[in-house]
């Protein structure tokens, strides 16, 4: 019921004892909070999707296996040895036996684990590529006569080669530290976004002066965020797969005569795996939002203030 009151030379309207202008201000503020919450939840979803993919070694292992990239690396190494080393053709039969795909994958995971420890701040030492392990494997396939001159044979096949290669001998140390800062940022981004979400949710409860009604609006924000993430995923698929962006990017990244088709397949598989997890995250957010709305006795009419 609306009532009128005169105060300080002005007529004010009241509804059940509450100034309607104040209710309007609260409604506008609550609506703004709901929009900001939705954006914040999108940030949480995207950062979590990034964290469970690109910041996990298991993700790369799955992608490499799906794209058969371990075998591509193996064949590429064999080609480099046979074409670029003077005596590489003689070493190739032994190398093919020693460097199996399973062994290469095992060593790559071990090396990748050490690299991720550095990038995630769990270690300050860059890993070392242990070439001596390959030399030891080659020893297992040498004849007794070759074993007596093991070091000379390996030097004859591959030339003077160190038994260990440091990562900083391949790329600048500054590059790895820059990547580390990037990884550390995304490692903590979901937690920062979650903290902001709690603060915004608390403000929304204070504005609406009711937990149940606030949960309804949080549910709306969550469901909306899930819808936005699905739209972003569809847009990314259209841009990357429909316009040949990945093919052009793979062609521009061909290094050291590595097959561009292998790089393109790897990139496609990587993006597909990421977008799949992004879709699952978006669907989860949508269902969580719908559940909040349903279980808070949503009646079909959203009233901002009780």
Coordinates of C-alpha atoms in Angstrom, one line a residue:
X1 CA 0.0 0.0 0.0
X2 CA 1.4 3.4 -1.0
X3 CA 1.3 6.3 1.5
X4 CA 2.5 9.9 1.1
X5 CA 4.5 11.9 3.6
X6 CA 5.7 15.5 3.6
X7 CA 9.3 16.1 4.8
X8 CA 11.7 19.1 4.2
X9 CA 9.4 20.7 1.7
X10 CA 9.1 17.4 -0.3
X11 CA 6.3 14.9 -0.7
X12 CA 7.7 11.3 -0.4
X13 CA 6.0 8.0 -1.3
X14 CA 6.2 5.0 1.0
X15 CA 5.3 1.4 0.5
X16 CA 4.8 -0.5 3.7
X17 CA 6.8 2.0 5.5
X18 CA 9.8 2.0 3.1
X19 CA 10.8 4.9 0.9
X20 CA 10.2 3.9 -2.7
X21 CA 13.2 5.9 -3.9
X22 CA 15.4 3.9 -1.6
X23 CA 13.9 0.7 -2.9
X24 CA 14.6 1.8 -6.5
X25 CA 18.2 2.5 -5.5
X26 CA 18.6 -0.9 -3.9
X27 CA 17.1 -2.6 -6.9
X28 CA 19.5 -0.8 -9.3
X29 CA 22.5 -1.6 -7.0
X30 CA 21.4 -5.3 -6.7
X31 CA 21.1 -5.5 -10.5
X32 CA 24.6 -4.2 -11.0
X33 CA 25.9 -6.7 -8.5
X34 CA 24.2 -9.5 -10.3
X35 CA 25.9 -8.5 -13.6
X36 CA 29.3 -8.2 -11.9
X37 CA 28.8 -11.6 -10.2
X38 CA 28.1 -13.2 -13.6
X39 CA 31.3 -11.7 -15.0
X40 CA 33.2 -12.9 -11.9
X41 CA 31.8 -16.4 -12.2
X42 CA 32.8 -16.5 -15.9
X43 CA 36.3 -15.6 -14.8
X44 CA 36.3 -18.4 -12.2
X45 CA 35.0 -20.9 -14.8
X46 CA 37.6 -19.9 -17.5
X47 CA 40.5 -19.8 -15.0
X48 CA 39.5 -23.2 -13.6
X49 CA 39.2 -24.7 -17.1
X50 CA 42.7 -23.3 -17.9
X51 CA 44.1 -24.6 -14.6
X52 CA 42.9 -28.2 -15.2
X53 CA 44.2 -28.3 -18.7
X54 CA 47.3 -26.2 -19.6
X55 CA 48.7 -26.2 -16.0
X56 CA 48.5 -30.0 -15.7
X57 CA 51.1 -32.4 -17.2
X58 CA 48.5 -35.1 -17.6
X59 CA 46.6 -32.9 -20.1
X60 CA 49.6 -32.6 -22.4
X61 CA 50.3 -36.4 -22.1
X62 CA 46.7 -37.1 -23.1
X63 CA 46.9 -34.7 -26.0
X64 CA 50.2 -36.1 -27.2
X65 CA 48.9 -39.6 -27.2
X66 CA 45.6 -38.6 -28.9
X67 CA 47.6 -36.8 -31.7
X68 CA 50.2 -39.6 -31.8
X69 CA 52.8 -36.9 -31.2
X70 CA 55.3 -39.1 -29.4
X71 CA 55.7 -41.2 -32.5
X72 CA 56.0 -38.0 -34.6
X73 CA 58.8 -36.7 -32.4
X74 CA 60.5 -40.1 -32.6
X75 CA 60.4 -40.2 -36.4
X76 CA 61.5 -36.6 -36.6
X77 CA 64.6 -37.4 -34.5
X78 CA 65.4 -40.4 -36.6
X79 CA 65.2 -38.2 -39.7
X80 CA 67.5 -35.6 -38.2
X81 CA 70.1 -38.2 -37.2
X82 CA 70.1 -39.9 -40.6
X83 CA 70.3 -36.8 -42.7
X84 CA 72.4 -34.4 -40.6
X85 CA 75.0 -36.5 -38.9
X86 CA 77.8 -37.9 -41.0
X87 CA 77.5 -41.4 -39.5
X88 CA 73.9 -41.2 -38.5
X89 CA 72.8 -43.9 -40.9
X90 CA 75.0 -46.5 -39.0
X91 CA 73.5 -45.4 -35.7
X92 CA 69.9 -45.5 -36.9
X93 CA 69.2 -49.3 -36.5
X94 CA 70.4 -49.2 -32.8
X95 CA 68.6 -45.9 -32.2
X96 CA 65.3 -47.3 -33.4
X97 CA 65.6 -50.2 -31.0
X98 CA 66.7 -48.1 -28.0
X99 CA 64.3 -45.1 -28.5
X100 CA 60.9 -46.8 -28.4
X101 CA 57.7 -44.7 -28.2
X102 CA 57.0 -46.0 -24.6
X103 CA 60.5 -45.1 -23.4
X104 CA 60.3 -41.7 -25.1
X105 CA 56.9 -41.0 -23.4
X106 CA 58.3 -42.1 -20.0
X107 CA 61.3 -39.8 -20.2
X108 CA 59.2 -36.9 -21.6
X109 CA 56.8 -37.2 -18.6
X110 CA 59.7 -37.3 -16.2
X111 CA 61.3 -34.3 -17.8
X112 CA 58.0 -32.5 -18.0
X113 CA 57.4 -33.1 -14.3
X114 CA 60.6 -31.4 -13.4
X115 CA 59.8 -28.5 -15.7
X116 CA 56.3 -28.1 -14.1
X117 CA 57.8 -28.1 -10.7
X118 CA 59.9 -25.1 -11.7
X119 CA 57.1 -23.3 -13.5
X120 CA 54.7 -23.7 -10.5
X121 CA 57.3 -22.4 -8.0
X122 CA 58.0 -25.8 -6.4
X123 CA 61.6 -25.7 -7.5
X124 CA 64.1 -23.0 -8.5
X125 CA 66.2 -25.3 -10.7
X126 CA 65.5 -25.8 -14.4
X127 CA 65.6 -29.5 -15.5
X128 CA 68.4 -31.1 -17.3
X129 CA 67.9 -33.3 -20.4
X130 CA 69.7 -36.6 -19.5
X131 CA 71.2 -37.8 -22.8
X132 CA 73.3 -40.3 -20.9
X133 CA 70.1 -42.4 -20.5
X134 CA 69.8 -42.8 -24.2
X135 CA 73.5 -43.7 -24.5
X136 CA 72.9 -46.4 -21.8
X137 CA 70.0 -47.7 -23.8
X138 CA 72.1 -47.9 -26.9
X139 CA 74.6 -50.0 -24.9
X140 CA 72.0 -52.7 -24.4
X141 CA 71.9 -53.3 -28.2
X142 CA 75.6 -53.2 -28.9
X143 CA 77.6 -56.3 -29.8
X144 CA 80.4 -57.4 -27.4
X145 CA 83.0 -55.9 -29.7
X146 CA 81.2 -52.6 -29.7
X147 CA 80.8 -52.6 -26.0
X148 CA 84.6 -52.7 -25.6
X149 CA 84.7 -49.3 -27.4
X150 CA 81.4 -47.9 -26.2
X151 CA 82.4 -44.3 -25.9
X152 CA 84.3 -44.2 -29.2
X153 CA 81.3 -45.8 -31.0
X154 CA 78.8 -43.3 -29.6
X155 CA 81.2 -40.4 -30.4
X156 CA 81.6 -41.8 -33.9
X157 CA 77.8 -42.0 -34.4
X158 CA 76.8 -38.7 -32.9
X159 CA 79.9 -36.6 -32.7
X160 CA 81.0 -34.8 -29.5
X161 CA 77.8 -34.6 -27.5
X162 CA 77.4 -33.8 -23.8
X163 CA 75.7 -36.4 -21.6
X164 CA 73.5 -33.7 -20.1
X165 CA 71.9 -30.6 -21.7
X166 CA 70.6 -27.8 -19.6
X167 CA 67.4 -26.0 -20.6
X168 CA 69.1 -22.7 -20.3
X169 CA 71.4 -23.8 -23.1
X170 CA 68.4 -24.1 -25.4
X171 CA 66.5 -21.0 -24.5
X172 CA 67.1 -17.9 -22.4
X173 CA 66.7 -18.2 -18.7
X174 CA 64.6 -15.0 -18.8
X175 CA 62.1 -16.8 -21.0
X176 CA 61.5 -19.6 -18.5
X177 CA 61.2 -17.1 -15.7
X178 CA 58.7 -15.1 -17.7
X179 CA 56.6 -18.3 -18.3
X180 CA 56.9 -19.1 -14.6
X181 CA 55.3 -15.7 -13.7
X182 CA 52.5 -16.4 -16.2
X183 CA 51.9 -19.8 -14.8
X184 CA 52.0 -18.6 -11.2
X185 CA 49.4 -15.9 -12.0
X186 CA 47.0 -18.4 -13.5
X187 CA 47.7 -20.9 -10.7
X188 CA 46.3 -18.5 -8.1
X189 CA 43.7 -16.7 -10.4
X190 CA 40.8 -19.1 -9.5
X191 CA 41.4 -18.5 -5.8
X192 CA 41.5 -14.7 -6.2
X193 CA 38.3 -14.8 -8.3
X194 CA 36.6 -17.0 -5.7
X195 CA 37.5 -14.5 -2.9
X196 CA 36.0 -11.7 -5.0
X197 CA 32.9 -13.8 -5.5
X198 CA 32.4 -14.3 -1.7
X199 CA 32.8 -10.5 -1.2
X200 CA 30.3 -9.7 -3.9
X201 CA 27.9 -12.4 -2.6
X202 CA 28.1 -10.9 0.9
X203 CA 27.4 -7.4 -0.4
X204 CA 24.4 -8.8 -2.3
X205 CA 23.0 -10.4 0.9
X206 CA 23.4 -7.1 2.7
X207 CA 21.6 -5.2 -0.1
X208 CA 18.7 -7.6 -0.4
X209 CA 18.6 -8.2 3.3
X210 CA 17.7 -11.9 2.8
X211 CA 19.8 -15.1 2.2
X212 CA 17.1 -16.9 0.3
X213 CA 16.4 -14.2 -2.2
X214 CA 20.2 -13.6 -2.6
X215 CA 20.7 -17.2 -3.5
X216 CA 18.1 -16.9 -6.2
X217 CA 20.0 -14.0 -7.8
X218 CA 23.3 -15.8 -7.4
X219 CA 21.7 -18.7 -9.2
X220 CA 20.7 -16.4 -12.0
X221 CA 24.3 -15.1 -12.2
X222 CA 25.7 -18.6 -12.2
X223 CA 23.3 -19.9 -14.9
X224 CA 24.0 -16.8 -17.0
X225 CA 27.8 -17.3 -16.6
X226 CA 27.4 -20.9 -17.9
X227 CA 25.5 -19.6 -20.9
X228 CA 28.2 -17.0 -21.6
X229 CA 30.9 -19.7 -21.4
X230 CA 29.0 -21.9 -23.9
X231 CA 28.8 -18.9 -26.3
X232 CA 32.5 -18.2 -25.9
X233 CA 33.3 -21.9 -26.6
X234 CA 31.1 -21.9 -29.8
X235 CA 32.7 -18.6 -30.9
X236 CA 36.2 -20.1 -30.4
X237 CA 35.3 -23.2 -32.3
X238 CA 34.0 -21.1 -35.2
X239 CA 37.0 -18.8 -35.3
X240 CA 39.7 -21.5 -34.9
X241 CA 38.3 -24.4 -36.8
X242 CA 36.0 -22.7 -39.3
X243 CA 38.3 -20.1 -40.7
X244 CA 41.5 -22.1 -40.9
X245 CA 43.3 -20.2 -38.2
X246 CA 44.9 -23.2 -36.7
X247 CA 46.2 -24.4 -40.1
X248 CA 47.8 -21.0 -40.8
X249 CA 49.3 -20.8 -37.3
X250 CA 50.7 -24.3 -37.6
X251 CA 52.4 -23.4 -40.9
X252 CA 53.9 -20.3 -39.3
X253 CA 55.3 -22.3 -36.4
X254 CA 57.2 -25.0 -38.4
X255 CA 60.6 -25.2 -36.9
X256 CA 63.6 -27.4 -37.7
X257 CA 61.7 -29.1 -40.5
X258 CA 59.1 -30.6 -38.1
X259 CA 56.0 -31.7 -40.2
X260 CA 53.4 -28.9 -40.2
X261 CA 50.6 -31.5 -40.3
X262 CA 51.8 -33.0 -37.0
X263 CA 51.9 -29.5 -35.4
X264 CA 48.4 -28.7 -36.8
X265 CA 47.0 -32.0 -35.4
X266 CA 48.6 -31.4 -32.1
X267 CA 47.1 -27.8 -31.9
X268 CA 43.7 -29.0 -33.0
X269 CA 43.7 -31.8 -30.4
X270 CA 44.9 -29.4 -27.7
X271 CA 42.2 -26.8 -28.4
X272 CA 39.5 -29.5 -28.7
X273 CA 40.4 -30.9 -25.3
X274 CA 40.4 -27.5 -23.7
X275 CA 37.1 -26.5 -25.2
X276 CA 35.6 -29.8 -24.1
X277 CA 36.5 -29.1 -20.5
X278 CA 35.3 -25.5 -20.9
X279 CA 31.9 -26.8 -22.1
X280 CA 31.7 -29.2 -19.2
X281 CA 32.5 -26.3 -16.8
X282 CA 29.9 -24.1 -18.5
X283 CA 27.3 -26.9 -18.2
X284 CA 28.1 -27.4 -14.5
X285 CA 27.7 -23.7 -13.8
X286 CA 24.3 -23.7 -15.6
X287 CA 23.0 -26.7 -13.7
X288 CA 24.3 -25.2 -10.4
X289 CA 22.5 -21.9 -11.1
X290 CA 19.3 -23.7 -12.1
X291 CA 19.4 -25.8 -9.0
X292 CA 19.8 -22.7 -6.8
X293 CA 16.9 -21.0 -8.4
X294 CA 14.7 -24.2 -8.1
X295 CA 15.5 -25.1 -4.6
X296 CA 15.0 -21.6 -3.3
X297 CA 11.3 -21.8 -4.2
X298 CA 11.6 -19.7 -7.3
X299 CA 8.0 -18.8 -8.1
X300 CA 8.5 -17.1 -11.5
X301 CA 8.5 -13.5 -10.1
X302 CA 11.8 -12.0 -9.1
X303 CA 11.3 -9.3 -6.4
X304 CA 14.4 -7.5 -5.5
X305 CA 13.4 -6.3 -2.0
X306 CA 11.1 -8.1 0.5

